[in-house]
Amino acid sequence: MLQCTAVTALPPEDLLRLLASDADGPAEPEPYVLCELGAHDDQGTEHAAYLVPGRTPDSPALWFFWTGSEPERAHRTAYVPWCPVILRQIETGIVRRCTYFDRHPASHSWDVADPLGDLVAERLAFGDAPKGDPYP
Ligand SMILES: [Zn+2]
Ligand SMILES: [Zn+2]
């Protein structure tokens, strides 16, 4: 399933929290956040963007949730526990944890494709790929 395409501007108080948590990060983070979930119904289902880690990697992390778009957007920020679901690949022994919060809508993170992110990763992995239109 594809990633949800919702984007929204972070309110100033949440942008400040993001800045405060990321001392080594860029001086000016993007004030916009993308919904990280798999494509979902936006009638009453909140979009969600990961903001700030918890005290430990297993602690609840801070997420930004919103519904609708400006000017009727409703939003909240909350510390929520992680989705407890783990994908275990028997053949390879690889274990992947879902990178969303508990009881998120739509698919777990490993079933969500981010076409732009995949494209960037492919470019990095195959730096000298043939040039030209990939879809002739
Ligand atoms: Zn969404
Ligand atoms: Zn999950």
mmCIF file of C-alpha atoms and ligand atoms in Angstrom, residues 4-6 35-38 40 46-48, ligand 1:
data_model
loop_
_atom_site.group_PDB
_atom_site.id
_atom_site.type_symbol
_atom_site.label_atom_id
_atom_site.label_comp_id
_atom_site.label_asym_id
_atom_site.label_seq_id
_atom_site.Cartn_x
_atom_site.Cartn_y
_atom_site.Cartn_z
ATOM 1 C CA CYS A 4 -0.688 8.678 2.775
ATOM 2 C CA THR A 5 0.019 11.960 0.988
ATOM 3 C CA ALA A 6 -1.305 14.392 3.590
ATOM 4 C CA CYS A 35 1.561 11.742 7.300
ATOM 5 C CA GLU A 36 3.659 8.597 7.700
ATOM 6 C CA LEU A 37 0.846 6.092 7.690
ATOM 7 C CA GLY A 38 -0.328 3.929 4.843
ATOM 8 C CA HIS A 40 -6.181 5.638 4.915
ATOM 9 C CA GLU A 46 -6.246 11.069 11.997
ATOM 10 C CA HIS A 47 -3.097 11.653 9.996
ATOM 11 C CA ALA A 48 0.050 11.152 12.034
HETATM 12 ZN ZN ZN B 1 -2.678 10.259 6.641
#
